[in-house]
Amino acid sequence: MALLQKMGWKLGTGLGKNNEGSLEPLKLDIKTDRKGLTSQEEHSKKGRGHHGGKGHGGGAGGGGGGIVTHDLSSKHPVSALMELCNKRRWGPPDFQLVHESGPDHKKHFLFKVIINGNSYQPSVASNNKKMAKASTAAACLQELGLIPRT
């Protein structure tokens, strides 16, 4: 509101060029605490899973709920493969063009990807380089068992 008043707006006048807008600007709900942003689901999970902490169960286990599997089938295969290589501390995937054929107006491309010393290559060529890289990454993720085979 202070910014609007600096710009010449007066309380009770409409907003906009012809003063036909709302008479009162929108009030923002500003978060001032430092707790972070959480959802209701996270609050309910924390409330159910924590029963006073120490004493029962022993050992170094996390209660079985610590393992989170991410669904990679909804992501673009190349970005999923890059994330996998970063997560497992492998080098970045090396996409290499293996085969390029066809006339200029209808080319076919075949890539292979080298990850951690292993080479992965799809069985069919694609119509453009972007799709060829995506199919190569998908074939690699399928070989690694991270996405289901189609």
PDB file of C-alpha atoms in Angstrom:
ATOM      1  CA  MET A   1       0.000   0.000   0.000  1.00  0.00           C
ATOM      2  CA  ALA A   2       2.913   2.309   0.719  1.00  0.00           C
ATOM      3  CA  LEU A   3       4.199   1.783  -2.811  1.00  0.00           C
ATOM      4  CA  LEU A   4       0.819   2.736  -4.275  1.00  0.00           C
ATOM      5  CA  GLN A   5       0.753   5.866  -2.136  1.00  0.00           C
ATOM      6  CA  LYS A   6       4.248   6.787  -3.338  1.00  0.00           C
ATOM      7  CA  MET A   7       2.934   6.484  -6.887  1.00  0.00           C
ATOM      8  CA  GLY A   8       0.139   8.979  -6.139  1.00  0.00           C
ATOM      9  CA  TRP A   9      -2.787   6.753  -5.142  1.00  0.00           C
ATOM     10  CA  LYS A  10      -5.067   8.062  -2.403  1.00  0.00           C
ATOM     11  CA  LEU A  11      -7.121   5.944  -0.016  1.00  0.00           C
ATOM     12  CA  GLY A  12     -10.747   5.659  -1.188  1.00  0.00           C
ATOM     13  CA  THR A  13     -10.094   6.269  -4.894  1.00  0.00           C
ATOM     14  CA  GLY A  14     -10.395   3.509  -7.448  1.00  0.00           C
ATOM     15  CA  LEU A  15      -7.389   1.806  -8.949  1.00  0.00           C
ATOM     16  CA  GLY A  16      -6.588   2.038 -12.640  1.00  0.00           C
ATOM     17  CA  LYS A  17      -6.372   4.697 -15.329  1.00  0.00           C
ATOM     18  CA  ASN A  18      -9.959   5.953 -14.988  1.00  0.00           C
ATOM     19  CA  ASN A  19     -10.312   5.206 -11.248  1.00  0.00           C
ATOM     20  CA  GLU A  20     -12.808   2.453 -12.031  1.00  0.00           C
ATOM     21  CA  GLY A  21     -10.930  -0.382 -10.320  1.00  0.00           C
ATOM     22  CA  SER A  22     -11.433  -1.701  -6.810  1.00  0.00           C
ATOM     23  CA  LEU A  23     -11.396   0.921  -4.080  1.00  0.00           C
ATOM     24  CA  GLU A  24      -9.074  -1.041  -1.835  1.00  0.00           C
ATOM     25  CA  PRO A  25      -5.973  -2.894  -3.077  1.00  0.00           C
ATOM     26  CA  LEU A  26      -5.549  -6.583  -2.303  1.00  0.00           C
ATOM     27  CA  LYS A  27      -4.056  -7.315   1.081  1.00  0.00           C
ATOM     28  CA  LEU A  28      -1.235  -9.834   1.022  1.00  0.00           C
ATOM     29  CA  ASP A  29      -0.852 -12.432   3.722  1.00  0.00           C
ATOM     30  CA  ILE A  30       2.870 -12.244   4.417  1.00  0.00           C
ATOM     31  CA  LYS A  31       4.537 -15.156   6.182  1.00  0.00           C
ATOM     32  CA  THR A  32       6.768 -13.803   8.925  1.00  0.00           C
ATOM     33  CA  ASP A  33       7.724 -16.934  10.858  1.00  0.00           C
ATOM     34  CA  ARG A  34      10.747 -18.967   9.841  1.00  0.00           C
ATOM     35  CA  LYS A  35       9.194 -22.438   9.976  1.00  0.00           C
ATOM     36  CA  GLY A  36       9.175 -23.041   6.232  1.00  0.00           C
ATOM     37  CA  LEU A  37       6.368 -24.034   3.911  1.00  0.00           C
ATOM     38  CA  THR A  38       4.611 -27.332   4.610  1.00  0.00           C
ATOM     39  CA  SER A  39       1.353 -28.933   3.568  1.00  0.00           C
ATOM     40  CA  GLN A  40      -1.360 -30.473   5.721  1.00  0.00           C
ATOM     41  CA  GLU A  41      -0.269 -33.974   4.573  1.00  0.00           C
ATOM     42  CA  GLU A  42       3.241 -33.408   5.897  1.00  0.00           C
ATOM     43  CA  HIS A  43       1.870 -32.260   9.255  1.00  0.00           C
ATOM     44  CA  SER A  44      -0.317 -35.373   9.555  1.00  0.00           C
ATOM     45  CA  LYS A  45       2.583 -37.698   8.629  1.00  0.00           C
ATOM     46  CA  LYS A  46       4.839 -36.084  11.209  1.00  0.00           C
ATOM     47  CA  GLY A  47       2.134 -36.277  13.852  1.00  0.00           C
ATOM     48  CA  ARG A  48       1.436 -39.984  13.281  1.00  0.00           C
ATOM     49  CA  GLY A  49       5.004 -41.178  12.825  1.00  0.00           C
ATOM     50  CA  HIS A  50       6.561 -39.583  15.897  1.00  0.00           C
ATOM     51  CA  HIS A  51       5.600 -41.075  19.288  1.00  0.00           C
ATOM     52  CA  GLY A  52       8.101 -39.639  21.695  1.00  0.00           C
ATOM     53  CA  GLY A  53      11.319 -40.601  19.992  1.00  0.00           C
ATOM     54  CA  LYS A  54      13.818 -42.733  21.857  1.00  0.00           C
ATOM     55  CA  GLY A  55      13.425 -46.116  23.414  1.00  0.00           C
ATOM     56  CA  HIS A  56      11.500 -48.422  21.155  1.00  0.00           C
ATOM     57  CA  GLY A  57      12.856 -50.398  18.247  1.00  0.00           C
ATOM     58  CA  GLY A  58      16.561 -49.842  18.809  1.00  0.00           C
ATOM     59  CA  GLY A  59      19.022 -50.188  15.940  1.00  0.00           C
ATOM     60  CA  ALA A  60      19.784 -47.765  13.172  1.00  0.00           C
ATOM     61  CA  GLY A  61      16.643 -48.284  11.081  1.00  0.00           C
ATOM     62  CA  GLY A  62      14.389 -45.468  10.091  1.00  0.00           C
ATOM     63  CA  GLY A  63      11.096 -47.256  10.596  1.00  0.00           C
ATOM     64  CA  GLY A  64      10.833 -48.386   6.970  1.00  0.00           C
ATOM     65  CA  GLY A  65       9.382 -45.092   5.783  1.00  0.00           C
ATOM     66  CA  GLY A  66      12.699 -43.537   4.802  1.00  0.00           C
ATOM     67  CA  ILE A  67      12.960 -45.146   1.372  1.00  0.00           C
ATOM     68  CA  VAL A  68      11.332 -42.985  -1.259  1.00  0.00           C
ATOM     69  CA  THR A  69      11.059 -44.280  -4.809  1.00  0.00           C
ATOM     70  CA  HIS A  70      10.680 -41.633  -7.472  1.00  0.00           C
ATOM     71  CA  ASP A  71       8.570 -42.306 -10.528  1.00  0.00           C
ATOM     72  CA  LEU A  72      10.832 -41.526 -13.456  1.00  0.00           C
ATOM     73  CA  SER A  73       8.248 -42.483 -16.098  1.00  0.00           C
ATOM     74  CA  SER A  74       6.575 -39.052 -15.851  1.00  0.00           C
ATOM     75  CA  LYS A  75       9.824 -37.142 -16.522  1.00  0.00           C
ATOM     76  CA  HIS A  76      11.556 -36.526 -19.820  1.00  0.00           C
ATOM     77  CA  PRO A  77      13.984 -39.450 -20.257  1.00  0.00           C
ATOM     78  CA  VAL A  78      17.064 -37.283 -20.852  1.00  0.00           C
ATOM     79  CA  SER A  79      16.495 -35.197 -17.712  1.00  0.00           C
ATOM     80  CA  ALA A  80      15.710 -38.335 -15.682  1.00  0.00           C
ATOM     81  CA  LEU A  81      18.974 -39.885 -16.890  1.00  0.00           C
ATOM     82  CA  MET A  82      20.930 -36.719 -16.017  1.00  0.00           C
ATOM     83  CA  GLU A  83      19.400 -36.715 -12.516  1.00  0.00           C
ATOM     84  CA  LEU A  84      20.235 -40.396 -12.081  1.00  0.00           C
ATOM     85  CA  CYS A  85      23.871 -39.821 -13.051  1.00  0.00           C
ATOM     86  CA  ASN A  86      24.137 -36.879 -10.644  1.00  0.00           C
ATOM     87  CA  LYS A  87      22.469 -38.829  -7.840  1.00  0.00           C
ATOM     88  CA  ARG A  88      24.746 -41.850  -8.227  1.00  0.00           C
ATOM     89  CA  ARG A  89      27.808 -39.626  -8.704  1.00  0.00           C
ATOM     90  CA  TRP A  90      28.584 -40.998 -12.141  1.00  0.00           C
ATOM     91  CA  GLY A  91      29.883 -38.743 -14.852  1.00  0.00           C
ATOM     92  CA  PRO A  92      27.419 -37.039 -17.168  1.00  0.00           C
ATOM     93  CA  PRO A  93      25.931 -39.297 -19.861  1.00  0.00           C
ATOM     94  CA  ASP A  94      27.791 -39.164 -23.172  1.00  0.00           C
ATOM     95  CA  PHE A  95      25.380 -39.210 -26.131  1.00  0.00           C
ATOM     96  CA  GLN A  96      27.097 -40.199 -29.385  1.00  0.00           C
ATOM     97  CA  LEU A  97      25.583 -40.239 -32.859  1.00  0.00           C
ATOM     98  CA  VAL A  98      25.961 -43.789 -34.184  1.00  0.00           C
ATOM     99  CA  HIS A  99      24.060 -43.670 -37.455  1.00  0.00           C
ATOM    100  CA  GLU A 100      22.535 -40.971 -39.647  1.00  0.00           C
ATOM    101  CA  SER A 101      20.810 -42.005 -42.850  1.00  0.00           C
ATOM    102  CA  GLY A 102      18.198 -40.956 -45.361  1.00  0.00           C
ATOM    103  CA  PRO A 103      17.686 -37.976 -47.643  1.00  0.00           C
ATOM    104  CA  ASP A 104      17.813 -34.437 -46.266  1.00  0.00           C
ATOM    105  CA  HIS A 105      14.039 -34.156 -45.975  1.00  0.00           C
ATOM    106  CA  LYS A 106      13.617 -37.485 -44.134  1.00  0.00           C
ATOM    107  CA  LYS A 107      16.656 -38.362 -42.037  1.00  0.00           C
ATOM    108  CA  HIS A 108      16.875 -41.069 -39.401  1.00  0.00           C
ATOM    109  CA  PHE A 109      19.147 -40.765 -36.369  1.00  0.00           C
ATOM    110  CA  LEU A 110      20.458 -43.402 -33.987  1.00  0.00           C
ATOM    111  CA  PHE A 111      22.320 -42.456 -30.807  1.00  0.00           C
ATOM    112  CA  LYS A 112      24.043 -44.443 -28.104  1.00  0.00           C
ATOM    113  CA  VAL A 113      24.708 -43.287 -24.566  1.00  0.00           C
ATOM    114  CA  ILE A 114      27.709 -44.234 -22.457  1.00  0.00           C
ATOM    115  CA  ILE A 115      27.144 -44.195 -18.708  1.00  0.00           C
ATOM    116  CA  ASN A 116      29.629 -45.403 -16.138  1.00  0.00           C
ATOM    117  CA  GLY A 117      31.536 -47.302 -18.834  1.00  0.00           C
ATOM    118  CA  ASN A 118      28.438 -49.118 -20.176  1.00  0.00           C
ATOM    119  CA  SER A 119      26.922 -48.411 -23.577  1.00  0.00           C
ATOM    120  CA  TYR A 120      23.162 -48.390 -24.225  1.00  0.00           C
ATOM    121  CA  GLN A 121      21.505 -48.107 -27.623  1.00  0.00           C
ATOM    122  CA  PRO A 122      17.861 -48.387 -28.754  1.00  0.00           C
ATOM    123  CA  SER A 123      16.876 -50.815 -31.484  1.00  0.00           C
ATOM    124  CA  VAL A 124      15.126 -48.309 -33.763  1.00  0.00           C
ATOM    125  CA  ALA A 125      16.166 -44.980 -35.255  1.00  0.00           C
ATOM    126  CA  SER A 126      14.165 -41.761 -34.801  1.00  0.00           C
ATOM    127  CA  ASN A 127      13.091 -38.981 -37.146  1.00  0.00           C
ATOM    128  CA  ASN A 128      14.978 -36.180 -35.390  1.00  0.00           C
ATOM    129  CA  LYS A 129      17.917 -35.838 -33.029  1.00  0.00           C
ATOM    130  CA  LYS A 130      15.817 -34.766 -30.048  1.00  0.00           C
ATOM    131  CA  MET A 131      13.589 -37.834 -30.263  1.00  0.00           C
ATOM    132  CA  ALA A 132      16.620 -40.041 -30.889  1.00  0.00           C
ATOM    133  CA  LYS A 133      18.297 -38.821 -27.686  1.00  0.00           C
ATOM    134  CA  ALA A 134      15.057 -39.296 -25.749  1.00  0.00           C
ATOM    135  CA  SER A 135      14.596 -42.852 -27.026  1.00  0.00           C
ATOM    136  CA  THR A 136      18.237 -43.638 -26.214  1.00  0.00           C
ATOM    137  CA  ALA A 137      17.821 -42.323 -22.669  1.00  0.00           C
ATOM    138  CA  ALA A 138      14.555 -44.272 -22.293  1.00  0.00           C
ATOM    139  CA  ALA A 139      16.259 -47.469 -23.498  1.00  0.00           C
ATOM    140  CA  CYS A 140      19.033 -46.913 -20.954  1.00  0.00           C
ATOM    141  CA  LEU A 141      16.548 -46.362 -18.107  1.00  0.00           C
ATOM    142  CA  GLN A 142      14.658 -49.496 -19.180  1.00  0.00           C
ATOM    143  CA  GLU A 143      17.870 -51.540 -19.167  1.00  0.00           C
ATOM    144  CA  LEU A 144      18.639 -50.248 -15.681  1.00  0.00           C
ATOM    145  CA  GLY A 145      15.121 -51.256 -14.602  1.00  0.00           C
ATOM    146  CA  LEU A 146      14.046 -47.749 -13.604  1.00  0.00           C
ATOM    147  CA  ILE A 147      11.129 -47.410 -16.014  1.00  0.00           C
ATOM    148  CA  PRO A 148       8.905 -50.213 -17.324  1.00  0.00           C
ATOM    149  CA  ARG A 149       9.489 -51.595 -20.794  1.00  0.00           C
ATOM    150  CA  THR A 150       6.993 -50.544 -23.443  1.00  0.00           C
TER     151      THR A 150
END
